Coordinates of C-alpha atoms in Angstrom, one line a residue:
X1453 CA -9.3 31.6 -25.3
X1454 CA -9.8 33.7 -22.1
X1455 CA -9.0 32.0 -18.8
X1456 CA -12.0 30.6 -17.0
X1457 CA -12.3 31.6 -13.3
X1458 CA -14.1 29.7 -10.5
X1459 CA -14.6 30.7 -6.9
X1460 CA -15.1 28.3 -4.0
X1461 CA -14.3 28.3 -0.2
X1462 CA -12.2 25.1 -0.6
X1463 CA -10.6 23.5 -3.6
X1464 CA -9.3 19.9 -3.2
X1465 CA -6.6 18.9 -5.6
X1466 CA -6.6 15.1 -6.3
X1467 CA -8.8 12.1 -6.7
X1468 CA -7.7 9.4 -4.2
X1469 CA -9.5 8.6 -1.0
X1470 CA -8.1 11.6 0.7
X1471 CA -9.7 14.0 -1.7
X1472 CA -13.4 13.1 -1.2
X1473 CA -12.7 12.7 2.6
X1474 CA -11.3 16.2 2.7
X1475 CA -14.1 17.6 0.5
X1476 CA -16.9 16.0 2.5
X1477 CA -15.4 17.2 5.8
X1478 CA -15.2 20.7 4.4
X1479 CA -18.7 20.5 3.0
X1480 CA -20.1 19.2 6.4
X1481 CA -18.5 22.3 8.0
X1482 CA -20.4 24.6 5.7
X1483 CA -17.9 25.2 2.9
X1484 CA -18.6 25.5 -0.9
X1485 CA -16.2 22.8 -2.2
X1486 CA -14.7 21.8 -5.5
X1487 CA -12.5 18.8 -6.4
X1488 CA -10.1 19.1 -9.4
X1489 CA -9.0 15.7 -10.6
X1490 CA -6.3 15.1 -13.2
X1491 CA -7.9 11.9 -14.5
X1492 CA -11.2 11.4 -16.3
X1493 CA -14.2 10.3 -14.3
X1494 CA -13.8 6.6 -15.1
X1495 CA -10.2 6.7 -13.7
X1496 CA -10.9 8.7 -10.6
X1497 CA -9.8 7.2 -7.3
X1498 CA -6.1 7.8 -7.5
X1499 CA -3.8 5.2 -5.8
X1500 CA -6.7 4.3 -3.5
X1501 CA -8.5 2.5 -6.3
X1502 CA -5.5 0.2 -6.6
X1503 CA -5.1 -0.4 -2.9
X1504 CA -5.6 -3.6 -1.0
X1505 CA -7.2 -1.4 1.7
X1506 CA -5.7 -3.1 4.7
X1507 CA -6.5 -0.6 7.5
X1508 CA -4.3 -0.2 10.6
X1509 CA -5.8 1.4 13.7
X1510 CA -6.3 0.8 17.4
X1511 CA -9.2 -1.4 18.5
X1512 CA -10.3 -3.7 21.3
X1513 CA -10.8 -6.9 19.4
X1514 CA -13.4 -8.4 17.1
X1515 CA -16.5 -7.2 19.0
X1516 CA -15.2 -3.6 18.8
X1517 CA -15.0 -3.9 15.0
X1518 CA -18.6 -5.1 14.5
X1519 CA -20.1 -1.6 14.2
X1520 CA -17.8 -1.0 11.3
X1521 CA -18.8 -4.0 9.2
X1522 CA -21.4 -4.2 6.5
X1523 CA -24.2 -6.8 6.6
X1524 CA -22.2 -9.5 4.9
X1525 CA -19.1 -8.7 7.0
X1526 CA -21.1 -9.3 10.1
X1527 CA -22.0 -12.8 8.9
X1528 CA -18.4 -13.5 8.0
X1529 CA -17.2 -12.3 11.4
X1530 CA -18.9 -15.3 13.0
X1531 CA -16.1 -17.5 11.5
X1532 CA -13.3 -15.3 12.9
X1533 CA -11.5 -14.4 16.1
X1534 CA -9.2 -11.4 16.7
X1535 CA -7.3 -10.0 19.6
X1536 CA -7.0 -6.3 20.4
X1537 CA -4.5 -4.0 18.8
X1538 CA -3.5 -1.5 21.4
X1539 CA -2.1 2.0 21.2
X1540 CA 1.1 0.6 22.6
X1541 CA 1.2 -2.1 19.8
X1542 CA 0.6 0.6 17.1
X1543 CA 3.2 2.9 18.5
X1544 CA 5.8 0.2 18.9
X1545 CA 5.2 -1.1 15.3
X1546 CA 5.7 2.4 13.9
X1547 CA 8.8 3.0 16.0
X1548 CA 10.3 -0.3 14.8
X1549 CA 9.5 0.2 11.1
X1550 CA 10.5 3.9 10.9
X1551 CA 13.6 3.7 13.0
X1552 CA 12.0 6.2 15.4
X1553 CA 12.0 8.9 12.7
X1554 CA 8.3 9.4 12.2
X1555 CA 6.3 12.5 13.2
X1556 CA 5.1 11.8 16.8
X1557 CA 2.1 14.2 16.5
X1558 CA 0.9 12.4 13.4
X1559 CA 1.1 9.0 15.1
X1560 CA -0.6 10.3 18.2
X1561 CA -3.4 11.6 16.2
X1562 CA -3.9 8.4 14.3
X1563 CA -3.7 6.3 17.5
X1564 CA -6.3 8.6 19.2
X1565 CA -8.6 9.2 16.2
X1566 CA -8.2 6.1 14.0
X1567 CA -11.2 4.2 15.2
X1568 CA -13.5 7.3 15.1
X1569 CA -12.3 7.9 11.5
X1570 CA -13.1 4.4 10.5
X1571 CA -16.6 4.9 11.9
X1572 CA -17.0 8.1 9.9
X1573 CA -16.0 6.2 6.8
X1574 CA -18.4 3.4 7.5
X1575 CA -21.2 6.0 8.1
X1576 CA -20.4 7.4 4.7
X1577 CA -20.9 4.1 3.0
X1578 CA -17.5 2.4 2.9
X1579 CA -18.2 -1.4 3.2
X1580 CA -15.8 -3.0 5.6
X1581 CA -15.2 -6.6 6.3
X1582 CA -12.6 -8.7 8.3
X1583 CA -9.6 -9.8 6.2
X1584 CA -10.5 -13.4 5.7
X1585 CA -8.1 -15.0 3.3
X1586 CA -6.6 -11.6 2.6
X1587 CA -3.0 -12.5 3.2
X1588 CA -3.2 -16.3 2.8
X1589 CA -5.9 -18.7 2.0
X1590 CA -6.8 -20.8 5.1
X1591 CA -9.7 -22.1 7.1
X1592 CA -8.1 -22.1 10.6
X1593 CA -8.6 -24.4 13.5
X1594 CA -12.1 -25.8 13.9
X1595 CA -13.3 -23.6 11.0
X1596 CA -12.5 -20.4 12.8
X1597 CA -9.9 -18.0 11.5
X1598 CA -7.7 -16.4 14.1
X1599 CA -6.9 -13.2 12.3
X1600 CA -3.9 -10.9 12.9
X1601 CA -5.0 -7.8 14.8
X1602 CA -2.7 -5.2 13.3
X1603 CA -4.8 -4.9 10.1
X1604 CA -8.3 -5.6 11.4
X1605 CA -10.4 -4.7 8.4
X1606 CA -10.3 -4.3 4.7
X1607 CA -12.8 -2.7 2.3
X1608 CA -15.1 -5.0 0.4
X1609 CA -14.0 -5.0 -3.2
X1610 CA -10.8 -3.4 -1.9
X1611 CA -9.7 -0.2 -3.6
X1612 CA -12.5 -0.1 -6.1
X1613 CA -15.1 -0.4 -3.2
X1614 CA -13.4 2.3 -1.3
X1615 CA -13.2 4.8 -4.2
X1616 CA -16.7 4.1 -5.4
X1617 CA -18.1 4.5 -1.9
X1618 CA -16.4 7.8 -1.1
X1619 CA -17.0 9.4 -4.5
X1620 CA -20.7 8.4 -4.2
X1621 CA -20.9 10.1 -0.9
X1622 CA -19.4 13.2 -2.3
X1623 CA -21.7 13.2 -5.3
X1624 CA -24.7 13.1 -3.0
X1625 CA -23.8 16.6 -1.8
X1626 CA -23.2 19.8 -3.8
X1627 CA -19.4 19.2 -4.0
X1628 CA -18.5 19.9 -7.6
X1629 CA -16.0 17.7 -9.4
X1630 CA -13.9 18.8 -12.3
X1631 CA -12.4 15.9 -14.2
X1632 CA -9.5 15.7 -16.7
X1633 CA -8.4 18.9 -15.1
X1634 CA -4.8 18.4 -13.8
X1635 CA -3.6 21.1 -11.4
X1636 CA -0.7 23.0 -13.0
X1637 CA 0.4 25.7 -10.5
X1638 CA -0.5 27.6 -7.4
X1639 CA -1.7 31.2 -7.6
X1640 CA 0.5 33.1 -5.1
X1641 CA 0.8 36.4 -3.4
X1642 CA 4.0 36.0 -1.5
X1643 CA 3.5 33.2 1.0
X1644 CA -0.3 33.6 0.7
X1645 CA -2.0 31.1 -1.6
X1646 CA -5.0 32.6 -3.5
X1647 CA -5.9 29.5 -5.5
X1648 CA -4.7 27.0 -8.1
X1649 CA -4.4 27.0 -11.9
X1650 CA -5.4 23.9 -13.8
X1651 CA -5.0 22.8 -17.4
X1652 CA -7.7 21.7 -19.8
X1653 CA -8.0 21.2 -23.5
X1654 CA -9.9 24.5 -23.7
X1655 CA -7.1 26.4 -21.9
X1656 CA -6.2 27.3 -18.3
X1657 CA -8.7 27.5 -15.5
X1658 CA -8.2 29.4 -12.3
X1659 CA -9.8 28.2 -9.0
X1660 CA -9.8 30.8 -6.2
X1661 CA -10.2 29.7 -2.6
X1662 CA -8.3 27.7 0.1
X1663 CA -6.3 24.9 -1.5
X1664 CA -6.0 21.4 -0.1
X1665 CA -3.3 19.4 -1.9
X1666 CA -4.4 15.7 -1.8
X1667 CA -2.7 14.7 -5.1
X1668 CA -0.3 12.1 -4.0
X1669 CA 3.4 11.6 -4.5
X1670 CA 5.6 11.1 -7.6
X1671 CA 5.7 7.3 -8.1
X1672 CA 4.3 7.7 -11.7
X1673 CA 7.1 10.1 -12.7
X1674 CA 10.2 8.1 -13.9
X1675 CA 12.4 11.3 -13.8
X1676 CA 11.6 12.0 -10.1
X1677 CA 12.0 8.3 -9.2
X1678 CA 15.4 8.2 -10.7
X1679 CA 16.3 11.5 -9.0
X1680 CA 15.1 10.7 -5.5
X1681 CA 14.7 6.9 -5.2
X1682 CA 17.9 5.8 -7.0
X1683 CA 19.3 4.1 -10.1
X1684 CA 17.0 1.6 -11.7
X1685 CA 13.8 2.8 -10.1
X1686 CA 12.8 4.5 -13.3
X1687 CA 12.2 1.0 -14.7
X1688 CA 10.0 -0.2 -11.8
X1689 CA 6.4 -1.1 -12.2
X1690 CA 3.9 1.5 -11.0
X1691 CA 1.3 -0.3 -8.9
X1692 CA -1.2 2.5 -8.9
X1693 CA -2.5 5.5 -10.9
X1694 CA -0.6 7.1 -13.8
X1695 CA -1.6 10.5 -12.6
X1696 CA 0.6 10.8 -9.5
X1697 CA 3.4 12.6 -11.3
X1698 CA 4.4 15.0 -8.5
X1699 CA 3.6 18.2 -10.4
X1700 CA 2.0 20.0 -7.5
X1701 CA 4.5 18.7 -5.0
X1702 CA 7.2 20.4 -7.0
X1703 CA 5.2 23.5 -7.5
X1704 CA 4.5 23.8 -3.8
X1705 CA 8.2 23.3 -3.0
X1706 CA 9.1 25.9 -5.6
X1707 CA 6.7 28.3 -3.9
X1708 CA 8.5 28.0 -0.6
X1709 CA 6.8 24.9 1.1
X1710 CA 9.1 23.0 3.4
X1711 CA 10.2 19.5 2.3
X1712 CA 9.8 16.7 4.9
X1713 CA 10.3 13.0 5.2
X1714 CA 12.3 10.3 3.6
X1715 CA 12.8 11.4 0.0
X1716 CA 14.7 8.3 -0.9
X1717 CA 12.0 6.0 0.6
X1718 CA 9.0 4.3 -1.0
X1719 CA 6.5 1.7 -0.4
X1720 CA 6.6 -1.3 -2.7
X1721 CA 5.6 -4.9 -3.0
X1722 CA 6.6 -8.1 -4.8
X1723 CA 4.7 -8.3 -8.1
X1724 CA 4.3 -11.1 -10.7
X1725 CA 6.8 -10.6 -13.5
X1726 CA 4.0 -10.3 -16.0
X1727 CA 2.2 -7.5 -14.1
X1728 CA 1.2 -4.4 -16.1
X1729 CA 3.8 -1.7 -16.2
X1730 CA 1.3 0.8 -14.9
X1731 CA -1.7 0.2 -12.7
X1732 CA -4.5 -1.7 -14.6
X1733 CA -8.0 -0.5 -13.7
X1734 CA -9.4 -4.0 -14.5
X1735 CA -7.0 -6.2 -12.5
X1736 CA -6.0 -3.7 -9.8
X1737 CA -4.0 -5.5 -7.1
X1738 CA -4.4 -9.1 -8.5
X1739 CA -0.6 -9.3 -9.4
X1740 CA 0.6 -9.1 -5.8
X1741 CA 2.8 -12.0 -4.6
X1742 CA 2.2 -12.0 -0.8
X1743 CA 2.5 -15.7 0.1
X1744 CA 6.3 -15.6 0.4
X1745 CA 6.6 -16.1 4.2
X1746 CA 5.7 -19.8 3.8
X1747 CA 8.3 -20.5 1.0
X1748 CA 11.8 -19.3 0.1
X1749 CA 12.9 -16.7 -2.3
X1750 CA 16.0 -16.8 -4.5
X1751 CA 17.6 -14.3 -6.9
X1752 CA 18.9 -15.0 -10.4
X1753 CA 22.1 -16.3 -8.9
X1754 CA 20.1 -19.0 -7.2
X1755 CA 20.7 -17.6 -3.6
X1756 CA 18.4 -16.5 -0.9
X1757 CA 18.7 -12.9 0.0
X1758 CA 16.1 -12.0 2.6
X1759 CA 14.4 -13.3 5.8
X1760 CA 11.1 -14.4 4.2
X1761 CA 9.6 -15.1 7.7
X1762 CA 10.9 -12.1 9.7
X1763 CA 7.5 -11.1 10.9
X1764 CA 3.8 -11.1 10.1
X1765 CA 3.2 -10.3 6.4
X1766 CA 1.6 -7.0 6.8
X1767 CA 4.7 -5.6 8.5
X1768 CA 7.3 -6.9 6.0
X1769 CA 5.9 -7.2 2.5
X1770 CA 7.2 -3.7 1.5
X1771 CA 10.6 -4.5 3.0
X1772 CA 10.7 -7.7 0.9
X1773 CA 9.7 -5.8 -2.2
X1774 CA 12.5 -3.3 -1.6
X1775 CA 14.9 -6.2 -1.2
X1776 CA 13.9 -7.6 -4.6
X1777 CA 14.6 -4.2 -6.1
X1778 CA 18.3 -4.6 -5.1
X1779 CA 18.8 -7.9 -6.8
X1780 CA 20.0 -8.4 -10.4
X1781 CA 17.5 -7.1 -12.8
X1782 CA 15.3 -6.3 -9.8
X1783 CA 14.0 -9.9 -10.2
X1784 CA 13.5 -12.9 -7.9
X1785 CA 11.6 -16.2 -7.6
X1786 CA 9.3 -17.6 -4.9
X1787 CA 9.7 -21.3 -4.5
X1788 CA 7.4 -23.7 -2.7
X1789 CA 6.6 -27.4 -2.6
X1790 CA 3.6 -29.6 -2.1
X1791 CA 3.5 -29.1 1.7
X1792 CA 2.6 -25.5 1.5
X1793 CA 0.9 -25.3 -1.9
X1794 CA -2.5 -25.0 -0.1
X1795 CA -1.3 -21.6 1.4
X1796 CA -0.9 -20.0 -2.0
X1797 CA -3.1 -16.9 -2.2
X1798 CA -5.9 -17.2 -4.8
X1799 CA -4.4 -14.3 -6.8
X1800 CA -1.5 -16.6 -7.7
X1801 CA -3.9 -19.1 -9.3
X1802 CA -5.6 -16.5 -11.5
X1803 CA -2.8 -14.1 -12.5
X1804 CA 0.7 -15.0 -13.5
X1805 CA 2.4 -18.1 -14.8
X1806 CA 3.9 -20.7 -12.5
X1807 CA 7.0 -22.7 -13.3
X1808 CA 6.7 -26.4 -12.2
X1809 CA 8.9 -29.4 -12.1
X1810 CA 9.3 -32.7 -10.1
X1811 CA 12.9 -31.9 -9.3
X1812 CA 14.7 -28.9 -7.9
X1813 CA 17.3 -29.2 -10.7
X1814 CA 14.6 -29.1 -13.4
X1815 CA 12.9 -26.2 -11.7
X1816 CA 16.1 -24.2 -11.6
X1817 CA 16.7 -24.8 -15.3
X1818 CA 13.2 -23.7 -16.2
X1819 CA 13.6 -20.5 -14.0
X1820 CA 16.9 -19.7 -15.8
X1821 CA 18.9 -19.3 -12.7
X1822 CA 22.3 -20.7 -11.6
X1823 CA 21.6 -24.4 -11.0
X1824 CA 24.6 -25.2 -8.8
X1825 CA 24.0 -22.3 -6.5
X1826 CA 20.4 -23.1 -6.3
X1827 CA 21.0 -26.7 -5.4
X1828 CA 23.4 -25.6 -2.7
X1829 CA 20.9 -23.1 -1.4
X1830 CA 18.1 -25.6 -1.1
X1831 CA 20.5 -28.2 0.5
X1832 CA 21.8 -25.7 3.1
X1833 CA 18.4 -24.3 3.9
X1834 CA 16.8 -27.7 4.3
X1835 CA 19.7 -28.8 6.6
X1836 CA 19.0 -25.7 8.8
X1837 CA 15.3 -26.5 9.3
X1838 CA 13.8 -28.4 12.1
X1839 CA 12.8 -32.1 11.8
X1840 CA 9.8 -31.4 14.1
X1841 CA 7.2 -29.5 12.0
X1842 CA 4.5 -29.6 14.7
X1843 CA 5.1 -26.0 15.6
X1844 CA 4.3 -24.8 12.1
X1845 CA 1.3 -22.4 12.2
X1846 CA 0.9 -20.1 9.2
X1847 CA -1.5 -17.8 11.1
X1848 CA 0.9 -16.6 13.8
X1849 CA 4.6 -16.0 14.2
X1850 CA 5.4 -19.6 15.1
X1851 CA 9.1 -19.3 15.9
X1852 CA 9.9 -22.2 13.6
X1853 CA 13.2 -20.8 12.5
X1854 CA 16.4 -22.0 10.7
X1855 CA 19.4 -22.9 12.9
X1856 CA 22.4 -20.6 13.4
X1857 CA 24.6 -20.4 10.5
X1858 CA 21.9 -20.2 7.9
X1859 CA 22.3 -16.9 6.1
X1860 CA 19.9 -15.2 5.8
X1861 CA 18.0 -16.6 8.7
X1862 CA 14.4 -17.5 8.3
X1863 CA 12.7 -16.5 11.6
X1864 CA 9.3 -18.2 11.2
X1865 CA 7.6 -20.9 9.1
X1866 CA 10.9 -22.5 8.1
X1867 CA 9.8 -25.8 6.5
X1868 CA 12.2 -27.8 4.2
X1869 CA 11.7 -27.7 0.5
X1870 CA 11.6 -31.4 -0.2
X1871 CA 8.2 -32.6 -1.4
X1872 CA 7.5 -32.5 -5.1
X1873 CA 6.1 -31.1 -7.2
X1874 CA 8.0 -27.9 -6.9
X1875 CA 6.6 -24.6 -8.1
X1876 CA 8.1 -21.1 -8.6
X1877 CA 6.8 -17.7 -9.5
X1878 CA 9.0 -15.0 -11.0
X1879 CA 8.8 -11.6 -9.2
X1880 CA 9.7 -8.0 -9.8
X1881 CA 9.2 -4.9 -7.7
X1882 CA 6.2 -2.6 -8.0
X1883 CA 6.3 0.9 -6.4
X1884 CA 3.1 1.9 -4.6
X1885 CA 3.8 5.3 -3.3
X1886 CA 6.6 7.6 -2.2
X1887 CA 7.5 8.9 1.3
X1888 CA 9.0 12.4 0.7
X1889 CA 6.5 15.2 0.9
X1890 CA 5.6 18.6 2.4
X1891 CA 5.6 19.6 6.0
X1892 CA 2.3 20.4 7.7
X1893 CA 1.2 21.4 11.2
X1894 CA -1.4 19.6 13.2
X1895 CA -4.1 21.4 11.3
X1896 CA -2.9 20.3 8.0
X1897 CA -1.6 23.7 7.1
X1898 CA 1.6 23.7 4.9
X1899 CA 4.6 25.3 6.5
X1900 CA 7.2 27.2 4.6
X1901 CA 11.0 26.9 4.8
X1902 CA 10.9 29.4 7.7
X1903 CA 8.5 27.1 9.6
X1904 CA 5.6 29.6 9.2
X1905 CA 2.2 28.6 7.8
X1906 CA 1.4 29.5 4.2
X1907 CA -2.1 31.0 4.5
X1908 CA -4.7 29.3 2.2
X1909 CA -2.6 26.2 1.6
X1910 CA -3.2 22.7 3.2
X1911 CA -2.1 19.2 2.4
X1912 CA -3.3 15.7 3.3
X1913 CA -2.4 12.1 2.4
X1914 CA 0.6 10.9 0.5
X1915 CA 1.8 14.4 -0.5
X1916 CA 2.7 15.1 3.2
X1917 CA 6.0 13.8 4.6
X1918 CA 7.0 12.6 8.0
X1919 CA 5.0 9.4 8.4
X1920 CA 6.9 6.7 6.6
X1921 CA 10.6 6.0 6.7
X1922 CA 12.8 3.1 5.7

């Protein structure tokens, strides 16, 4: 069958949130635009569809966020308070979490343009709300929730709401979408990119025009996970789309694009042990286990292995997920008692199977872990907690830490585990996205190994490197 040929000004490769954002921006600047998406229409949305959509950007406090919220979000905001999140806060958080390795130009752009970008998304129909009960279920003092400022909004209906809104906005234009059309290779003339080749059941299709690669990383490719992320990661759960296989990332590198970023790094999160092995379009992010700061976590040997209360949850949940990945069978357990049962996120109650018992010994037996080690862990941890619990505040870093000599230390929210019934959830690690990618300049143009731009080739989103480290 002869190769079918299409001509556009801009061809966006991918289906996550970056793809319709890039396509709409190009369209609004007068370009004829196509999107080629590997998945079928009912699976479009890439990793974005599976996201919890906790957005991080600079803002001046709750009143500054009100123009972003949908009608229901404005009503909900009456029950919340929130401090500003400054440029200095954002920059310091990134410096701390990346070890100072991130691309300074990228961070500067996000700091300066983040709020304006959020307004653009809201104007294109993305329904934002404040993150009430997002990290932990609570009512707050006097019925008002004092929310953490670093992740000031989430999207209503989370990833599904984001993907549906942005794709709807694209469909209201003349942007053309080609589904079940996985990009296969670049069409090159030296360093110059003429277009992209895509596969279909009817044969190859060639799309000529400027190419924007917005097709994610390689987290759904077990071969690349094993190659770049290390031994055992080929068995990890994939939290998102099955279509992020890294094909065009490898094709671009083979064509001379410059690699950038932390190729051994990835974002992950603790997941319930019964979570689907690949992202489930029906349950999406319901298997996350994010309430660990208020409890303790142990491995199969019955020992703690991470500071569960190091910092606010939004800054450490991926680090904790990576710590779980290093334990035996990449498995761990979250343990809590009656005192903190009310802080369990509602996702725990709907998805996953708790293990319960009236004694720590009985719980350890049901978990199938080393009973003697576990009993010593609980005893040592309890002895290192304060007898005065008045400082306990689950909504802010309360400084209620374990005493010196407790290893690992718990920096905040350290309450003893001593009030039956006792409950545990078994965890494994789920990989969300990968960090290694392609180097771009400040205009999103891909640079080759000689640090020169490759005409006609751009990248945006997860496929770019230089933002996340560690």
